[in-house]
mmCIF file of C-alpha atoms in Angstrom:
data_model
loop_
_atom_site.group_PDB
_atom_site.id
_atom_site.type_symbol
_atom_site.label_atom_id
_atom_site.label_comp_id
_atom_site.label_asym_id
_atom_site.label_seq_id
_atom_site.Cartn_x
_atom_site.Cartn_y
_atom_site.Cartn_z
ATOM 1 C CA MET A 111 73.620 57.319 143.267
ATOM 2 C CA LYS A 112 76.365 54.735 143.210
ATOM 3 C CA ARG A 113 79.835 56.167 142.634
ATOM 4 C CA PHE A 114 81.605 54.582 139.660
ATOM 5 C CA THR A 115 85.249 53.554 139.647
ATOM 6 C CA VAL A 116 87.776 55.434 137.509
ATOM 7 C CA PRO A 117 88.039 52.760 134.763
ATOM 8 C CA ILE A 118 84.234 52.664 134.449
ATOM 9 C CA LEU A 119 84.100 56.465 134.218
ATOM 10 C CA ASN A 120 86.799 56.428 131.518
ATOM 11 C CA ILE A 121 84.821 53.865 129.538
ATOM 12 C CA LEU A 122 81.657 55.940 129.935
ATOM 13 C CA LEU A 123 83.519 59.019 128.681
ATOM 14 C CA ALA A 124 84.828 57.122 125.640
ATOM 15 C CA ILE A 125 81.360 55.793 124.855
ATOM 16 C CA GLY A 126 79.932 59.300 125.246
ATOM 17 C CA ILE A 127 82.440 60.796 122.804
ATOM 18 C CA VAL A 128 81.796 57.997 120.294
ATOM 19 C CA CYS A 129 78.025 58.521 120.633
ATOM 20 C CA ILE A 130 78.362 62.266 120.001
ATOM 21 C CA PHE A 131 80.325 61.813 116.783
ATOM 22 C CA ALA A 132 78.323 58.800 115.580
ATOM 23 C CA GLY A 133 75.156 60.827 116.093
ATOM 24 C CA PHE A 134 76.697 63.763 114.224
ATOM 25 C CA PHE A 135 77.622 61.554 111.251
ATOM 26 C CA LEU A 136 74.215 59.888 111.208
ATOM 27 C CA LEU A 137 72.516 63.275 111.434
ATOM 28 C CA ILE A 138 74.286 64.724 108.405
ATOM 29 C CA HIS A 139 74.113 61.490 106.369
ATOM 30 C CA PRO A 140 70.563 62.013 104.990
ATOM 31 C CA PHE A 141 71.305 65.588 103.928
ATOM 32 C CA ALA A 142 74.219 64.866 101.619
ATOM 33 C CA GLY A 143 75.315 62.263 99.129
ATOM 34 C CA LEU A 144 77.074 59.252 100.632
ATOM 35 C CA GLN A 145 80.320 59.862 98.765
ATOM 36 C CA ASP A 146 80.441 63.501 99.878
ATOM 37 C CA VAL A 147 79.552 62.983 103.545
ATOM 38 C CA ALA A 148 82.651 61.387 104.948
ATOM 39 C CA PRO A 149 85.919 62.304 103.295
ATOM 40 C CA PHE A 150 88.715 60.299 104.817
ATOM 41 C CA THR A 151 90.740 63.309 106.005
ATOM 42 C CA ASN A 152 87.748 64.830 107.836
ATOM 43 C CA ILE A 153 87.054 61.615 109.678
ATOM 44 C CA CYS A 154 90.731 61.215 110.585
ATOM 45 C CA LEU A 155 90.912 64.788 111.913
ATOM 46 C CA ILE A 156 87.759 64.351 113.970
ATOM 47 C CA LEU A 157 89.011 61.059 115.400
ATOM 48 C CA PHE A 158 92.429 62.532 116.199
ATOM 49 C CA GLY A 159 90.775 65.512 117.900
ATOM 50 C CA ALA A 160 88.501 63.186 119.863
ATOM 51 C CA LEU A 161 91.507 61.132 121.012
ATOM 52 C CA CYS A 162 93.359 64.271 122.122
ATOM 53 C CA PHE A 163 90.233 65.454 123.933
ATOM 54 C CA TYR A 164 89.799 62.068 125.622
ATOM 55 C CA PHE A 165 93.422 61.828 126.765
ATOM 56 C CA ALA A 166 93.314 65.419 128.034
ATOM 57 C CA LEU A 167 90.327 64.536 130.192
ATOM 58 C CA VAL A 168 91.492 61.117 131.370
ATOM 59 C CA LYS A 169 95.242 60.832 131.471
ATOM 60 C CA TYR A 170 97.352 63.930 130.890
ATOM 61 C CA ARG A 171 95.175 66.788 132.208
ATOM 62 C CA HIS A 172 96.984 69.344 130.008
ATOM 63 C CA ALA A 173 94.958 72.403 129.047
ATOM 64 C CA PRO A 174 96.682 72.876 125.635
ATOM 65 C CA LEU A 175 95.863 69.274 124.694
ATOM 66 C CA PHE A 176 92.247 69.845 125.765
ATOM 67 C CA PHE A 177 92.073 73.042 123.682
ATOM 68 C CA PHE A 178 93.685 71.390 120.650
ATOM 69 C CA GLY A 179 91.431 68.324 120.796
ATOM 70 C CA LEU A 180 88.237 70.318 121.225
ATOM 71 C CA TYR A 181 89.166 72.810 118.500
ATOM 72 C CA LEU A 182 90.153 70.069 116.070
ATOM 73 C CA CYS A 183 86.852 68.255 116.644
ATOM 74 C CA LEU A 184 84.714 71.370 116.225
ATOM 75 C CA ALA A 185 86.620 72.740 113.232
ATOM 76 C CA SER A 186 86.565 69.358 111.491
ATOM 77 C CA CYS A 187 82.819 69.058 112.050
ATOM 78 C CA LEU A 188 82.335 72.529 110.549
ATOM 79 C CA PHE A 189 84.548 71.568 107.605
ATOM 80 C CA LEU A 190 82.509 68.394 107.143
ATOM 81 C CA LEU A 191 79.265 70.395 107.113
ATOM 82 C CA VAL A 192 80.675 72.681 104.416
ATOM 83 C CA THR A 193 82.160 69.932 102.228
ATOM 84 C CA SER A 194 78.997 67.822 102.446
ATOM 85 C CA GLY A 195 76.923 70.728 101.136
ATOM 86 C CA ILE A 196 74.735 71.148 104.210
ATOM 87 C CA LEU A 197 76.038 74.683 104.717
ATOM 88 C CA PRO A 198 75.565 76.479 101.393
ATOM 89 C CA VAL A 199 78.674 78.662 101.765
ATOM 90 C CA GLY A 200 82.352 78.111 101.076
ATOM 91 C CA LEU A 201 85.220 77.886 103.501
ATOM 92 C CA SER A 202 86.537 81.227 102.277
ATOM 93 C CA GLN A 203 83.392 82.837 103.703
ATOM 94 C CA LEU A 204 83.447 80.895 106.973
ATOM 95 C CA TRP A 205 87.006 81.669 108.084
ATOM 96 C CA PRO A 206 85.711 83.877 110.953
ATOM 97 C CA CYS A 207 84.018 80.771 112.403
ATOM 98 C CA GLY A 208 87.533 79.521 113.200
ATOM 99 C CA VAL A 209 88.020 82.593 115.399
ATOM 100 C CA VAL A 210 84.650 82.005 117.091
ATOM 101 C CA LEU A 211 85.573 78.350 117.693
ATOM 102 C CA CYS A 212 88.872 79.486 119.267
ATOM 103 C CA GLY A 213 86.922 81.665 121.676
ATOM 104 C CA ILE A 214 84.547 78.838 122.580
ATOM 105 C CA CYS A 215 87.404 76.372 123.079
ATOM 106 C CA LEU A 216 89.354 78.899 125.175
ATOM 107 C CA PHE A 217 86.362 79.371 127.473
ATOM 108 C CA PHE A 218 85.921 75.633 128.001
ATOM 109 C CA THR A 219 89.680 75.189 128.468
ATOM 110 C CA GLY A 220 89.522 77.677 131.340
ATOM 111 C CA LEU A 221 86.644 75.734 132.883
ATOM 112 C CA PHE A 222 88.551 72.476 132.432
ATOM 113 C CA ARG A 223 91.758 73.806 133.961
ATOM 114 C CA HIS A 224 90.408 75.769 136.924
ATOM 115 C CA ARG A 225 86.897 74.303 137.365
ATOM 116 C CA LYS A 226 85.443 77.803 137.511
ATOM 117 C CA ILE A 227 85.018 80.793 135.235
ATOM 118 C CA LEU A 228 88.060 83.058 135.420
ATOM 119 C CA SER A 229 88.263 86.471 133.828
ATOM 120 C CA ALA A 230 91.667 85.530 132.385
ATOM 121 C CA TYR A 231 89.828 83.082 130.099
ATOM 122 C CA LEU A 232 86.398 84.709 129.908
ATOM 123 C CA PHE A 233 87.353 88.061 128.426
ATOM 124 C CA PRO A 234 89.748 86.814 125.724
ATOM 125 C CA SER A 235 87.216 84.171 124.713
ATOM 126 C CA LEU A 236 84.411 86.744 124.551
ATOM 127 C CA LEU A 237 86.650 89.041 122.526
ATOM 128 C CA LEU A 238 87.430 86.248 120.054
ATOM 129 C CA ILE A 239 83.754 85.312 119.744
ATOM 130 C CA ILE A 240 82.677 88.925 119.205
ATOM 131 C CA LEU A 241 85.466 89.625 116.687
ATOM 132 C CA GLY A 242 84.732 86.407 114.807
ATOM 133 C CA GLY A 243 81.023 87.222 114.715
ATOM 134 C CA PHE A 244 81.796 90.761 113.560
ATOM 135 C CA PHE A 245 84.047 89.553 110.742
ATOM 136 C CA LEU A 246 81.451 86.924 109.820
ATOM 137 C CA LEU A 247 78.954 89.729 109.124
ATOM 138 C CA PHE A 248 81.290 91.052 106.433
ATOM 139 C CA SER A 249 82.329 87.645 105.158
ATOM 140 C CA LEU A 250 78.735 86.528 104.570
ATOM 141 C CA ASP A 251 77.805 89.934 103.066
ATOM 142 C CA ILE A 252 75.245 90.674 105.763
ATOM 143 C CA ILE A 253 76.889 94.091 105.952
ATOM 144 C CA SER A 254 77.078 95.049 102.295
ATOM 145 C CA ILE A 255 79.899 97.593 102.454
ATOM 146 C CA SER A 256 83.527 96.523 102.505
ATOM 147 C CA PHE A 257 85.364 96.160 105.786
ATOM 148 C CA ARG A 258 87.849 98.871 104.768
ATOM 149 C CA THR A 259 85.028 101.361 104.116
ATOM 150 C CA PHE A 260 83.335 100.440 107.388
ATOM 151 C CA VAL A 261 86.516 100.988 109.416
ATOM 152 C CA ALA A 262 87.295 104.254 107.614
ATOM 153 C CA ARG A 263 83.864 105.613 108.499
ATOM 154 C CA TRP A 264 83.198 104.105 111.933
ATOM 155 C CA TRP A 265 86.652 103.857 113.589
ATOM 156 C CA PRO A 266 85.752 106.409 116.310
ATOM 157 C CA VAL A 267 83.144 103.940 117.619
ATOM 158 C CA PHE A 268 85.980 101.587 118.554
ATOM 159 C CA LEU A 269 87.587 104.372 120.618
ATOM 160 C CA ILE A 270 84.274 104.956 122.389
ATOM 161 C CA ILE A 271 83.897 101.242 123.185
ATOM 162 C CA ILE A 272 87.469 101.010 124.510
ATOM 163 C CA GLY A 273 86.946 104.138 126.614
ATOM 164 C CA LEU A 274 83.672 102.838 128.069
ATOM 165 C CA PHE A 275 85.339 99.532 128.934
ATOM 166 C CA LEU A 276 88.243 101.270 130.702
ATOM 167 C CA VAL A 277 85.947 103.612 132.653
ATOM 168 C CA GLY A 278 83.762 100.648 133.649
ATOM 169 C CA LEU A 279 86.850 98.727 134.740
ATOM 170 C CA PHE A 280 87.971 101.680 136.858
ATOM 171 C CA LEU A 281 84.554 102.018 138.519
ATOM 172 C CA TYR A 282 84.337 98.283 139.140
ATOM 173 C CA GLN A 283 87.774 98.280 140.766
ATOM 174 C CA GLN A 284 86.734 100.967 143.248
ATOM 175 C CA ASN A 285 85.005 98.317 145.341
ATOM 176 C CA PRO A 286 87.824 96.453 147.162
ATOM 177 C CA GLN A 287 85.904 93.174 147.445
ATOM 178 C CA PHE A 288 86.176 92.616 143.690
ATOM 179 C CA TYR A 289 89.329 91.161 142.197
ATOM 180 C CA PHE A 290 88.321 91.765 138.599
ATOM 181 C CA PRO A 291 90.187 91.394 136.237
ATOM 182 C CA TYR A 292 92.673 89.671 138.539
ATOM 183 C CA GLU A 293 91.920 86.590 140.538
ATOM 184 C CA PRO A 294 92.974 86.273 144.190
ATOM 185 C CA GLU A 295 96.127 84.290 144.763
ATOM 186 C CA ALA A 296 95.518 80.724 145.876
ATOM 187 C CA ASP A 297 97.127 79.871 149.174
ATOM 188 C CA ASP A 298 99.102 76.676 149.730
ATOM 189 C CA SER A 299 96.171 74.778 151.265
ATOM 190 C CA GLU A 300 94.082 75.295 148.102
ATOM 191 C CA LEU A 301 96.928 74.076 145.906
ATOM 192 C CA GLU A 302 97.323 70.903 147.975
ATOM 193 C CA VAL A 303 93.587 70.200 147.734
ATOM 194 C CA ARG A 304 93.607 70.741 143.954
ATOM 195 C CA GLU A 305 96.543 68.400 143.432
ATOM 196 C CA GLU A 306 94.807 65.533 145.276
#
């Protein structure tokens, strides 16, 4: 396959981002009234997030800008789905989705920054996704008891889970070929290759 030049790749990336969001808007358009589908602030937030995401990929290569752009795009799309009436719940019930989106964005930020899956990004992102999903069960009343009652009754389970994780970490560390949860230090030759 022919290798494209950098300006062509940047244009292809911009067209790809525009296609994703145009498709998203056209997909939700038939499900909601025209006046409710595209509030001006939602569209502005999505566009601002897409610009941050684009510049993080093309020009600046900063992981926080990548995270911010991706999170702003995803959270704005979720907000648009709620305000258009496609999701039949309110924002007060979907607040844990913001935590799940943080976990997803953190995972992809780690991939963007290091071009591989690192445990320094994987485990916090998994923790955020699991906690957000857990809180979402209470927020959407899938678990009918209150969170306070659940914690008062089942708090020892959290101790068991933490203990199992620590014992598993100890056993995993017994094999010297594994660096988990730490990554091996990159030598100078790897850093020079990454910078080029």
